[in-house]
Coordinates of C-alpha atoms and ligand atoms in Angstrom, one line a residue:
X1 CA -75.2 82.0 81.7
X2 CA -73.2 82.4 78.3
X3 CA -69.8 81.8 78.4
X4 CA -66.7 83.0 75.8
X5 CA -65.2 80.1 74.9
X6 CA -61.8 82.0 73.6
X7 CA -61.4 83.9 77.0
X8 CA -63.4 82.0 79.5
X9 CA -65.5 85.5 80.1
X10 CA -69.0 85.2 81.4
X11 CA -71.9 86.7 80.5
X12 CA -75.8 87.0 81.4
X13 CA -77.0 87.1 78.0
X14 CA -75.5 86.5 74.4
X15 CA -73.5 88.4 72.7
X16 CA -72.2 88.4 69.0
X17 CA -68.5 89.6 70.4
X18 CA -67.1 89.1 73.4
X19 CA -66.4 92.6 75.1
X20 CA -63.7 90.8 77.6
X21 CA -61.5 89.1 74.4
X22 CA -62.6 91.0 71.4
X23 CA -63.3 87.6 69.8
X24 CA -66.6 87.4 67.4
X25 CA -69.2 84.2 67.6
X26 CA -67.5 83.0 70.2
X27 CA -70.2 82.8 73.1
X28 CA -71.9 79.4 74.3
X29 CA -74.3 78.8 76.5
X30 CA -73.7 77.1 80.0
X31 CA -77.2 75.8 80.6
X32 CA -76.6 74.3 84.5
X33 CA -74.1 76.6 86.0
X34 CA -76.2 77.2 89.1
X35 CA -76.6 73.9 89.9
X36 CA -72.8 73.3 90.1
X37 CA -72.2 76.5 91.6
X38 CA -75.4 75.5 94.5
X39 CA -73.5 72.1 94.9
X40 CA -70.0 74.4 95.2
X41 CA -71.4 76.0 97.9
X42 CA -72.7 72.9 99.6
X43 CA -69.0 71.3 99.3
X44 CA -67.9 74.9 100.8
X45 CA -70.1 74.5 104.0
X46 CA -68.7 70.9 104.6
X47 CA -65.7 71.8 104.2
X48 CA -65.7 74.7 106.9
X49 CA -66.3 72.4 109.9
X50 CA -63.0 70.4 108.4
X51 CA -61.0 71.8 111.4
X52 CA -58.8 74.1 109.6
X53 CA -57.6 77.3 110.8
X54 CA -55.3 80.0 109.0
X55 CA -51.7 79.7 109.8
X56 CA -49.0 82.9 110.3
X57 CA -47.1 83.0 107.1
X58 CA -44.1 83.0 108.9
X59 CA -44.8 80.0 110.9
X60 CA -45.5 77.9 107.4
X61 CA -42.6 75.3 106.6
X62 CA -42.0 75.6 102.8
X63 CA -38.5 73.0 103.5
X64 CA -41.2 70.1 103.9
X65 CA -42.2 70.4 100.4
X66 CA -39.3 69.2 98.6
X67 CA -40.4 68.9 94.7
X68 CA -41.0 65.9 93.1
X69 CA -38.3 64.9 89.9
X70 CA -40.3 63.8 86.7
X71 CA -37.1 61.9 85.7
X72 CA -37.2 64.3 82.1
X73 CA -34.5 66.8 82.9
X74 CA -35.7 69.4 80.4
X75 CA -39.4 69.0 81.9
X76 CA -38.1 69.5 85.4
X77 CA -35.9 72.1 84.6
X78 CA -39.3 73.7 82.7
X79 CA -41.5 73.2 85.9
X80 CA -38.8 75.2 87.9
X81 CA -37.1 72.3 89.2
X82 CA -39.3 69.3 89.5
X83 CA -42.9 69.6 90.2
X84 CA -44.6 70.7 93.0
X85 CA -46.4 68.9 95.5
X86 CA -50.1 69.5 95.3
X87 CA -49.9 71.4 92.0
X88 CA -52.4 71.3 89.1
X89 CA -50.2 71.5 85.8
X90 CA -51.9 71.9 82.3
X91 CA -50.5 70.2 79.0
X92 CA -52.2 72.0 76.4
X93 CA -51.2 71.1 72.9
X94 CA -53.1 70.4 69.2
X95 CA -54.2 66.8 68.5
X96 CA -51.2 64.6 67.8
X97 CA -48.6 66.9 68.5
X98 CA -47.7 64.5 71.6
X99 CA -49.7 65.2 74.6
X100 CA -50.5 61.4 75.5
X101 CA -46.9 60.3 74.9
X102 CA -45.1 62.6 77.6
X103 CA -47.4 62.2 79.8
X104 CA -46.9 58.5 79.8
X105 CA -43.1 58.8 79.5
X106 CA -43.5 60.7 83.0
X107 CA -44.6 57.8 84.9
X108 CA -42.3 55.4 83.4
X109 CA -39.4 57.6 83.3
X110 CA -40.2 58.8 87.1
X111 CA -41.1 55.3 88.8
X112 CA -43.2 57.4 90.7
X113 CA -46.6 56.1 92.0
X114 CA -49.0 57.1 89.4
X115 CA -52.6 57.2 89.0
X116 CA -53.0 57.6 85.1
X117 CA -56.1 58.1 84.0
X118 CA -57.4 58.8 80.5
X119 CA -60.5 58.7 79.0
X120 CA -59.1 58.6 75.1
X121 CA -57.7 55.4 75.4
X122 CA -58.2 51.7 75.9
X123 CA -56.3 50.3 78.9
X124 CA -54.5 48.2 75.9
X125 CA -54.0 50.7 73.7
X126 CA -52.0 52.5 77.0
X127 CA -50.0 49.0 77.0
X128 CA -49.1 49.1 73.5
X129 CA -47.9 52.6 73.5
X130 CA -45.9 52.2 76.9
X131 CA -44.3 48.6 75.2
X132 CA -43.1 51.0 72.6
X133 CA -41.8 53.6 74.5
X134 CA -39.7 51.2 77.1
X135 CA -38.1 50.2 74.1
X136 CA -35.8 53.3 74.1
X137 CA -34.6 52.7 77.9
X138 CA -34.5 48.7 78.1
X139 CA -31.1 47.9 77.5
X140 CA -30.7 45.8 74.7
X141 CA -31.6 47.8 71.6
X142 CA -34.2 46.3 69.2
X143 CA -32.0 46.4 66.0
X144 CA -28.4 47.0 67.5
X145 CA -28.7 50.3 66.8
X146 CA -27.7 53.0 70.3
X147 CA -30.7 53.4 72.5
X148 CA -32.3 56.9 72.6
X149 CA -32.2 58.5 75.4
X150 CA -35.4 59.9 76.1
X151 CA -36.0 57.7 79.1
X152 CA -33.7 58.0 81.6
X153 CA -33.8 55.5 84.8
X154 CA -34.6 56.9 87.7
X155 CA -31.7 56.6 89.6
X156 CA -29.6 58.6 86.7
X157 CA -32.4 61.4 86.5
X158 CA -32.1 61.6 90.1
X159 CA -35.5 60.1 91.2
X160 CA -36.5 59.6 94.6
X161 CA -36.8 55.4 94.0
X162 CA -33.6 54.0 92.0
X163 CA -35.0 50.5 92.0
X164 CA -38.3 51.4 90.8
X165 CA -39.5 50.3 87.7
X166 CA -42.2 52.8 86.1
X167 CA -44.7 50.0 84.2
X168 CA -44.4 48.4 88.2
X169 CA -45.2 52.2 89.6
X170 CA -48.3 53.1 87.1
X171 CA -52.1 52.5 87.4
X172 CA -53.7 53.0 84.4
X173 CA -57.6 54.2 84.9
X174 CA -60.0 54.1 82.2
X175 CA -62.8 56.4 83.8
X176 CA -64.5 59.6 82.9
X177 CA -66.5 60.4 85.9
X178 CA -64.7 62.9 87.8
X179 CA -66.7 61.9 91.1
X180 CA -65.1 58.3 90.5
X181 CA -61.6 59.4 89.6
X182 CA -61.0 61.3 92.8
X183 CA -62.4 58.7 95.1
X184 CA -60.3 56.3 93.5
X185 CA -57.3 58.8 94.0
X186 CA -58.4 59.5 97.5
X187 CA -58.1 56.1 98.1
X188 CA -54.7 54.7 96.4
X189 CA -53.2 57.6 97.1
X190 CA -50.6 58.2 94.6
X191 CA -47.4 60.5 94.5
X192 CA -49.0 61.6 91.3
X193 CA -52.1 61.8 89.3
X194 CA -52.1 62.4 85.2
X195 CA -55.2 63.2 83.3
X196 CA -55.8 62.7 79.5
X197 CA -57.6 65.0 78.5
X198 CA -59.6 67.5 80.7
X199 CA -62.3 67.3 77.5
X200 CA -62.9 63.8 77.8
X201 CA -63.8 64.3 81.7
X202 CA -67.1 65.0 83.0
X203 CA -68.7 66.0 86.4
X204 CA -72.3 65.1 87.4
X205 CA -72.5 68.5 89.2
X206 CA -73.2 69.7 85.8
X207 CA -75.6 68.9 83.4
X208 CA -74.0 69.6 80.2
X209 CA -71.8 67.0 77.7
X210 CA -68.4 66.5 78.1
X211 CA -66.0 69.5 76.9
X212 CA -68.5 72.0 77.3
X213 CA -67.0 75.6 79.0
X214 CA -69.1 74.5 82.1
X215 CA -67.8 71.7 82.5
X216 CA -64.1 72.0 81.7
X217 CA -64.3 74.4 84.2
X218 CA -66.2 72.5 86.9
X219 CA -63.4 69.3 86.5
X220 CA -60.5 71.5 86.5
X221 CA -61.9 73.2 89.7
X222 CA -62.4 70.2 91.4
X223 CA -58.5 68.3 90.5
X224 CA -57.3 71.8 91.6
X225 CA -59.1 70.7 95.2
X226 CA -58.1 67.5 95.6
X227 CA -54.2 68.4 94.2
X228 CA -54.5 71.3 97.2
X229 CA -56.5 69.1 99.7
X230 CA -54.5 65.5 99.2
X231 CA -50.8 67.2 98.2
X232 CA -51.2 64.8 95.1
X233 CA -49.1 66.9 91.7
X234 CA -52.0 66.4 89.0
X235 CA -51.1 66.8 85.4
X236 CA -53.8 67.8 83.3
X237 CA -53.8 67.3 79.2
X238 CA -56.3 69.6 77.5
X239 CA -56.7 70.3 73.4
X240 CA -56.6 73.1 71.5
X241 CA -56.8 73.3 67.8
X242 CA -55.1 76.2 65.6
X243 CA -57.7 78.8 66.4
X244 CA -57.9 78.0 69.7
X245 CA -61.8 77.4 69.6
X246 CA -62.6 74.3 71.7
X247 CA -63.2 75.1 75.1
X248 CA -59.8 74.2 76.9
X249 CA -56.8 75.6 77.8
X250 CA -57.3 79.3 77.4
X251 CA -60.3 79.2 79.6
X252 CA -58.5 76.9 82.5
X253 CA -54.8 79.4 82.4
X254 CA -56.2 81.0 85.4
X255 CA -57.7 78.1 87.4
X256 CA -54.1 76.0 87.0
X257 CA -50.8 76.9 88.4
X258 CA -48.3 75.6 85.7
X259 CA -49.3 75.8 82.2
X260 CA -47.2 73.9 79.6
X261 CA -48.0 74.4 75.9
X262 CA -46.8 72.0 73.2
X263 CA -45.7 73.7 69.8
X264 CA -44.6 72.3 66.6
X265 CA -45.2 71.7 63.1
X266 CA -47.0 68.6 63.1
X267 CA -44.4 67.5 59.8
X268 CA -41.7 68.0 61.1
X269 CA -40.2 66.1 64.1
X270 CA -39.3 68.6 66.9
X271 CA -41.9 69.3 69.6
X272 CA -41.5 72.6 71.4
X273 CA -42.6 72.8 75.2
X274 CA -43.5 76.5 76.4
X275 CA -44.0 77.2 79.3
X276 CA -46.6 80.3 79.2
X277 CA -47.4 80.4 83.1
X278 CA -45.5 78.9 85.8
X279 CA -46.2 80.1 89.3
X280 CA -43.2 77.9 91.0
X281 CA -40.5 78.9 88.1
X282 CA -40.2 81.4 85.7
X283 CA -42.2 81.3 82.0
X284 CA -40.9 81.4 78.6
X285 CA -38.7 79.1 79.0
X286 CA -38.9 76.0 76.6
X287 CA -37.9 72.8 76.4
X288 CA -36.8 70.8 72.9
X289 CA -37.9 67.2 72.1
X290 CA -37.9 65.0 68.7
X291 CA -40.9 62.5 68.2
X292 CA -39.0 59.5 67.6
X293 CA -40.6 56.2 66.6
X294 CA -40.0 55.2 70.6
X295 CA -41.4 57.8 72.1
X296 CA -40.1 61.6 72.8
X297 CA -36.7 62.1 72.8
X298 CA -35.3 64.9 75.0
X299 CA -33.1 67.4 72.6
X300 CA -30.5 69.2 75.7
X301 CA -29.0 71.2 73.0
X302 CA -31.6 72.3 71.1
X303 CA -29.5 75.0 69.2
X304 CA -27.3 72.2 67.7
X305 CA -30.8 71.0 66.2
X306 CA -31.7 74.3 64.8
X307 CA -28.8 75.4 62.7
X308 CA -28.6 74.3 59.4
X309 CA -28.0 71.1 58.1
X310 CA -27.4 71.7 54.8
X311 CA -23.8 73.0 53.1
X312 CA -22.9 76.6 53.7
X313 CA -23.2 78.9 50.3
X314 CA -27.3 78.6 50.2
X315 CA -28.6 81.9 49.8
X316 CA -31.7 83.7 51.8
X317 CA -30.3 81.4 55.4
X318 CA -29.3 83.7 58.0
X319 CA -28.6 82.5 62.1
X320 CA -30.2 84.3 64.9
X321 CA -29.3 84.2 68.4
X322 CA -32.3 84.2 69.9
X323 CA -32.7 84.6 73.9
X324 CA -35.9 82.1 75.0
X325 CA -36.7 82.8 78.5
X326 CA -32.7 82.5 80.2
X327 CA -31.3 80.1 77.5
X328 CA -29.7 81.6 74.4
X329 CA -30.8 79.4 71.6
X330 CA -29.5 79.5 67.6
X331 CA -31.6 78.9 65.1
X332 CA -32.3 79.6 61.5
X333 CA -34.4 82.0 59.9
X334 CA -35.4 81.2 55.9
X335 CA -36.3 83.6 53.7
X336 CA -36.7 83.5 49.8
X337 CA -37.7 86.5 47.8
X338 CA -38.9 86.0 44.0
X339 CA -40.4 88.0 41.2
X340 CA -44.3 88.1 41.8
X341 CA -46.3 85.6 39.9
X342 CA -49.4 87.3 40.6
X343 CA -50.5 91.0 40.8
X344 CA -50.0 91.6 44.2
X345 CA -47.3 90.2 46.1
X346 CA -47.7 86.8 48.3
X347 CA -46.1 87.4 52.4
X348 CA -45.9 84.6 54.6
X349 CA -44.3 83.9 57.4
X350 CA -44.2 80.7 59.4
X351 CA -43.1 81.0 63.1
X352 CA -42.8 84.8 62.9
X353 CA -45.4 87.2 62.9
X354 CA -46.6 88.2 59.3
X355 CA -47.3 92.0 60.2
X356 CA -43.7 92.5 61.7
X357 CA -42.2 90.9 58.8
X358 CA -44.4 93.5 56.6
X359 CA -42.9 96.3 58.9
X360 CA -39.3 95.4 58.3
X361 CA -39.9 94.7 54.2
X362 CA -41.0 98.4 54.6
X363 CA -38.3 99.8 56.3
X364 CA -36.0 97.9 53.7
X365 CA -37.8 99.6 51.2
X366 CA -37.9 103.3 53.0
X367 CA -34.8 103.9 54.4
X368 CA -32.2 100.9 52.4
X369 CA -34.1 101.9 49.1
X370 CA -34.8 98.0 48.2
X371 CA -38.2 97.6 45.9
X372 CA -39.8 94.7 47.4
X373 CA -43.0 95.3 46.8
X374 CA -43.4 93.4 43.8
X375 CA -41.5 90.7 45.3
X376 CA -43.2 87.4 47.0
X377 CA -41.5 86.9 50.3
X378 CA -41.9 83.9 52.3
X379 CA -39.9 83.6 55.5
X380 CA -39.1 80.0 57.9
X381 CA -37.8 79.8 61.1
X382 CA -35.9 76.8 61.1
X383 CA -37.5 73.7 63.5
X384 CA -41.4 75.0 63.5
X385 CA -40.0 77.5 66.2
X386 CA -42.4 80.4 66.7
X387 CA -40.1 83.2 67.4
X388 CA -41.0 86.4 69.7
X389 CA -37.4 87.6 70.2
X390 CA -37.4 91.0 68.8
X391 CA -33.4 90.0 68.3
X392 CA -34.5 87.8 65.4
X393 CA -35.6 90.7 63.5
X394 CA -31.6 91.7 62.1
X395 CA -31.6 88.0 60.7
X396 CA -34.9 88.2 59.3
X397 CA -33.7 91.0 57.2
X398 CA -30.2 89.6 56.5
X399 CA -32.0 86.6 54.9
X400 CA -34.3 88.5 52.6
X401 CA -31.7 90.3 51.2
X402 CA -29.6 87.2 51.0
X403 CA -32.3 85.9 49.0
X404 CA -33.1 89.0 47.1
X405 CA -29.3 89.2 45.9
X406 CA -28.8 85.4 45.6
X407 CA -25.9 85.9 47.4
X408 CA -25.1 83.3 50.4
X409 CA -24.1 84.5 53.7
X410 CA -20.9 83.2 55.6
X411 CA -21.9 80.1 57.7
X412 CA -20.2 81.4 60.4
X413 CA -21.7 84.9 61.6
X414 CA -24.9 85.0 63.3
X415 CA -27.2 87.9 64.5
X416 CA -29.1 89.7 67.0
X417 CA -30.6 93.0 66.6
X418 CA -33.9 94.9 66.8
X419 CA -34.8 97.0 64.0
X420 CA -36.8 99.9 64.8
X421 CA -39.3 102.2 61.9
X422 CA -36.3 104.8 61.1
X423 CA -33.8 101.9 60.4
X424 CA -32.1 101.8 63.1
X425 CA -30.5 98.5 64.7
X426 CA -31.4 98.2 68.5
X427 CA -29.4 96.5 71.4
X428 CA -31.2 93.7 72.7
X429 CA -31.0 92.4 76.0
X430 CA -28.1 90.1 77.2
X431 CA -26.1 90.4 74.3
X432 CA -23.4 89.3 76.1
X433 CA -25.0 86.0 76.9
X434 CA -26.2 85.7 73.3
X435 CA -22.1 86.1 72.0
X436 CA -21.1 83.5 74.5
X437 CA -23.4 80.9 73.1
X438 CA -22.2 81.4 69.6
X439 CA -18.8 81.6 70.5
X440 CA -19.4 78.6 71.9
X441 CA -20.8 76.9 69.1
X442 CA -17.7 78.3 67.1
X443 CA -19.4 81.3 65.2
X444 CA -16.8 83.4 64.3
X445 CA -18.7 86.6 63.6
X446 CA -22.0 88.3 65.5
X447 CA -23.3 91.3 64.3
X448 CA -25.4 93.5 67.0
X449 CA -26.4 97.3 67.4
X450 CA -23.6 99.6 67.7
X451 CA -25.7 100.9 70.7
X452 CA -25.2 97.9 72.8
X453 CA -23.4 98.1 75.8
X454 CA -20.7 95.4 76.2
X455 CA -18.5 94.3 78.7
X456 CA -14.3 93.5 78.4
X457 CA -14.4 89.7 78.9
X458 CA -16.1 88.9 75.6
X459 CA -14.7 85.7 74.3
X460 CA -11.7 86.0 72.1
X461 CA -13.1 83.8 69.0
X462 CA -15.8 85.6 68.1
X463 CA -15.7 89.2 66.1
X464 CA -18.5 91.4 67.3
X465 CA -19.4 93.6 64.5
X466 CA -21.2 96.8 65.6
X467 CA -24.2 97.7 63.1
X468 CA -25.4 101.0 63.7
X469 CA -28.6 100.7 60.8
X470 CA -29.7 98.9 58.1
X471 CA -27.8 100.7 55.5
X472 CA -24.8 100.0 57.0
X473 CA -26.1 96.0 57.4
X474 CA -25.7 95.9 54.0
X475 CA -22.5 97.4 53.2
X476 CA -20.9 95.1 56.0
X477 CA -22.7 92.1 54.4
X478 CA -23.0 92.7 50.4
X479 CA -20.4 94.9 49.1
X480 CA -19.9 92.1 47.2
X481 CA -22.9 91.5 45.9
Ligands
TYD1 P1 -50.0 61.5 70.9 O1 -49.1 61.6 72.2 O2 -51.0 60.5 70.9 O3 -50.6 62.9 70.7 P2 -51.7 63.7 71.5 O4 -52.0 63.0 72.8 O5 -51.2 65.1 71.7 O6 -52.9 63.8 70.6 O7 -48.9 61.3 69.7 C1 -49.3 61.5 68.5 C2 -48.3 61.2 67.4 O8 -47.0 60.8 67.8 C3 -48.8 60.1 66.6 O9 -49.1 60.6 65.3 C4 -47.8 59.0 66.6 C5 -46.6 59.7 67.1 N1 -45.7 58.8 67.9 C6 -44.4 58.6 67.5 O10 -44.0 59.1 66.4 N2 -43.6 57.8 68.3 C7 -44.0 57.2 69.4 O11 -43.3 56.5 70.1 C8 -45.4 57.5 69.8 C9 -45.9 56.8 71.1 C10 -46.2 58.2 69.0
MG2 MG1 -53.8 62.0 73.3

C-alpha cells in the first residue's frame, strides 16, 4: 500500500501526485498494512462476543456525561465547554511552538487523574518543566513580582476536586509501546490520559518505525478504542512542520473528534489555539495565550493584546475588527509601501494570504487609480495572527495607502469591510457585533459598507461611517493627504 502523507489518501501503487490532495512527491509506502489490518479484524471478532447490543437513540442518556473542566477557561470554552468524556482530542502544532507545555499545564491546572505519557521526555525533564510552571500558581511569587495567572486552582476554574493538587493527581509514563500504554491505562484508570507526541508512539501490530503514515494511523486508531471503550478523554500531541510534510495531523483530522491546532510566530510570544474541527462545539474559534517564562499564560482579552502598542501618528497601521468564530477580536494590520529596490516589485504578506493581498493592490490600482506596481508592499498582521476574515480586507487597504501617503491614520477608527474586483466595499457578517466590540474598547469611528444592514440600538460612542467603494475610502480618510 502507498500512502499520501499530506492527505492521508491510499493507494495500490505509487504515484508521483496524489490524485485525492493534488500534492506532488508526497506518496510513502506502508509496507505492513495487512498485517495490522488482519490483527484489526481479529480484535473485531473478539470484540463481538463482548455482550453489546445497539441501544434506541432515544433511550440513550446523554445527562450522564457531564464534561470534564480542564481548569484553562479559554481551552474549555475552545472544546465546547470542557472536554468530553471518552473523546480523542489532537494538539497539532510545529516544534516548540508549545505543545508539551499545555498539555502539562492541563493536569496541574485540572487536578484531574492523569495518565501522562510522553515518549519525548525524561520522567525528570517532565519534573523540571512542571517545577517551573507551578511557579506561576504557588502563592508566593519567586521575585515579588504578581503571579501570572495561567494556572488557575481548581476550585476557582470550577474543577470537579477543589482540594486536589495537580503534581499529587499526575502519573507521568515514559513508554512508547502503545500495547503497554493502554494496559497500563486499563488498569489505573485515569479521568484522563495525555499523549506526547502521536510520532513518538509505536504499535507492534505494524512493522514499520515510529512516525510512519501506518503507524500514526494504527496508534491513533487504537487511543480512539480505548477513549470509546474505557470513557477515558485522551489528548493526543502530534507535529507538523511548515509544509505540513511529516505524517501527523492532517492524516489523523478524520480519525479524532476534536482537533486543536497551535499557531504563532515562533518570535514572538503569543500562541494562537484554533480549533479547525470540533464535533462537541463549534470550530474556528480560538483561544489566545503568551509563552511566559512560567509556562502559558491565558490572554481572556486577546484584542487588548492585538492593538497597537506603539503612539498613534505611525503611518501604514490600520485596526480591523475581525470576527473569529463568535468572538469579535481587534487587531492590527501592517503595511509599508516603498519605491522598488529591484526590477520587479517584492509582495509579502505575513498572516494574510499573499494572492488576496495581490487582488486588492490591483483593484487599488484599477478602479482608485493608485500605481503600485513599482512599489514593494509588505503587509503584518499584528500578533502572528493568520487572518481569514474577509472583513480584514478594508484595513488591509487602508494601511497600504497609509503607508503609500505617509500619512497616519486616527488611532481611533477601526474597520470591517470586504472588498470585491469592481471596488466595491461589502457588508460583512455581524457587523453589529463587530461595532459593539469596538465601542467597547472606546473606538470612536468604524467604517463598514454602505450596504450593511444595521439595526437602531447601535451604541451611542461610536460613529459608523458608511463606505460605499474604495474611492470614496479614500476621500473619507485622505482628503488631507
Ligand atoms: P514546548 O512545549 O516544549 O514545545 P512543543 O512541545 O510544542 O515542541 O515549548 C517550547 C518552548 O517554550 C521552548 O522554546 C521553551 C518555551 N517555554 C517558555 O518560554 N516558558 C515555559 O515555562 C516553558 C515550559 C517553555
Ligand atoms: Mg514537545
Amino acid at each position: 500500500m502507498w500512502y499520501c502523507t499530506n492527505c492521508g489518501n491510499e493507494s495500490s501503487k505509487w504515484m508521483g501526485r496524489c490524485p485525492a490532495c493534488g500534492e506532488w512527491n508526497t506518496m510513502v509506502e506502508a509496507p505492513s498494512e495487512k498485517k495490522s489490518a488482519k490483527s484489526g479484524s481479529k480484535g473485531l471478532a473478539a470484540r463481538a462476543s463482548s455482550g453489546r447490543k445497539p441501544v434506541l437513540l432515544k433511550e440513550i442518556d446523554r445527562s450522564k456525561e457531564p464534561r470534564l473542566m480542564l481548569g484553562l477557561p479559554e481551552v474549555d470554552r475552545l472544546l465546547g465547554g470542557g472536554i468530553v468524556p471518552g473523546s480523542l482530542v489532537l494538539i497539532g502544532g510545529e516544534p516548540g511552538i508549545g505543545k508539551s507545555t499545555l498539555s502539562l499545564q492541563i493536569p496541574l491546572a485540572s487536578g484531574l487523574k492523569t495518565l501522562y505519557v510522553t515518549g519525548e521526555e525524561s520522567a525528570r525533564q517532565v519534573k523540571m518543566r512542571a517545577d517551573r510552571l507551578a511557579l506561576s500558581s504557588g502563592e508566593v511569587p519567586p521575585d515579588g513580582a504578581f503571579p501570572r495567572t495561567g494556572l488557575r486552582s481548581n476550585a476557582e476554574a470550577g474543577g470537579t476536586s477543589p482540594d486536589n493538587h495537580g503534581d499529587e493527581q499526575t502519573l507521568v509514563f515514559t513508554e512508547t509501546k502503545i500495547e503497554s500504554i493502554i494496559a497500563e491505562a486499563e488498569e489505573i484508570r485515569p479521568e484522563l490520559m495525555i499523549v506526547d507526541s502521536v510520532q513518538t508512539m509505536f504499535t507492534e501490530t505494524v512493522e514499520s518505525t515510529p512516525g510512519s503514515v501506518s503507524q500514526i494511523k494504527e496508534v491513533a486508531a487504537m487511543l480512539l478504542r480505548f477513549a470509546k471503550e474505557s470513557g477515558v478523554p485522551v489528548i493526543l500531541i502530534g507535529h507538523i512542520t511548515k509544509d505540513g510534510y511529516i505524517a501527523g495531523p492532517k492524516i489523523l483530522e478524520h480519525i479524532v473528534d476534536v482537533v486543536l491546532q497551535f499557531e504563532g510566530e515562533n518570535r514572538g510570544s503569543y500562541r494562537i489555539l484554533r480549533s479547525i474541527k470540533n464535533r462537541f462545539g463549534s470550530t474556528s474559534e480560538i483561544a489566545v495565550f503568551e509563552m511566559t517564562g512560567t509556562g502559558l499564560r491565558e490572554v481572556a482579552n486577546p484584542s487588548e493584546m492585538l492593538i497597537p502598542m506603539h503612539e498613534a501618528g505611525l503611518s501604514g497601521a490600520a485596526i480591523c475588527a475581525m470576527l473569529d468564530g463568535t468572538r469579535p477580536l481587534l487587531f492590527e494590520v501592517q503595511a509599508l509601501v516603498s519605491s522598488a529596490v529591484y526590477g520587479t516589485a517584492q509582495r509579502s504578506a505575513t498572516g494574510f494570504d499573499t494572492r488576496r493581498l495581490n487582488m486588492l493592490l490591483a483593484v487599488l490600482e484599477k478602479r482608485a487609480g493608485f500605481h503600485l506596481s513599482a512599489k514593494d508592499v509588505f503587509l503584518n498582521m499584528a500578533g502572528g495572527l493568520k487572518v481569514s476574515d474577509p472583513a480584514a480586507d478594508l484595513a488591509v487597504i487602508a494601511a497600504v495607502l497609509s503607508s503609500n501617503f505617509d500619512y497616519s491614520l486616527p488611532g481611533d477608527s477601526c474597520f470591517a469591510g470586504e472588498v470585491g474586483l469592481s471596488g466595491e466595499i461589502r457588508p460583512v457578517g455581524q457587523t453589529d457585533r463587530r461595532i459593539a466590540e469596538a465601542a467597547r474598547l472606546g473606538f470612536k469611528r468604524i467604517y463598514v459598507s454602505s450596504y450593511t444592514p444595521l439595526p437602531d440600538n447601535l451604541p451611542k460612542e461610536i460613529k459608523v461611517v458608511k463606505v460605499a467603494d474604495v474611492p470614496a475610502l479614500v476621500k473619507a480618510l485622505f482628503k488631507n493627504a
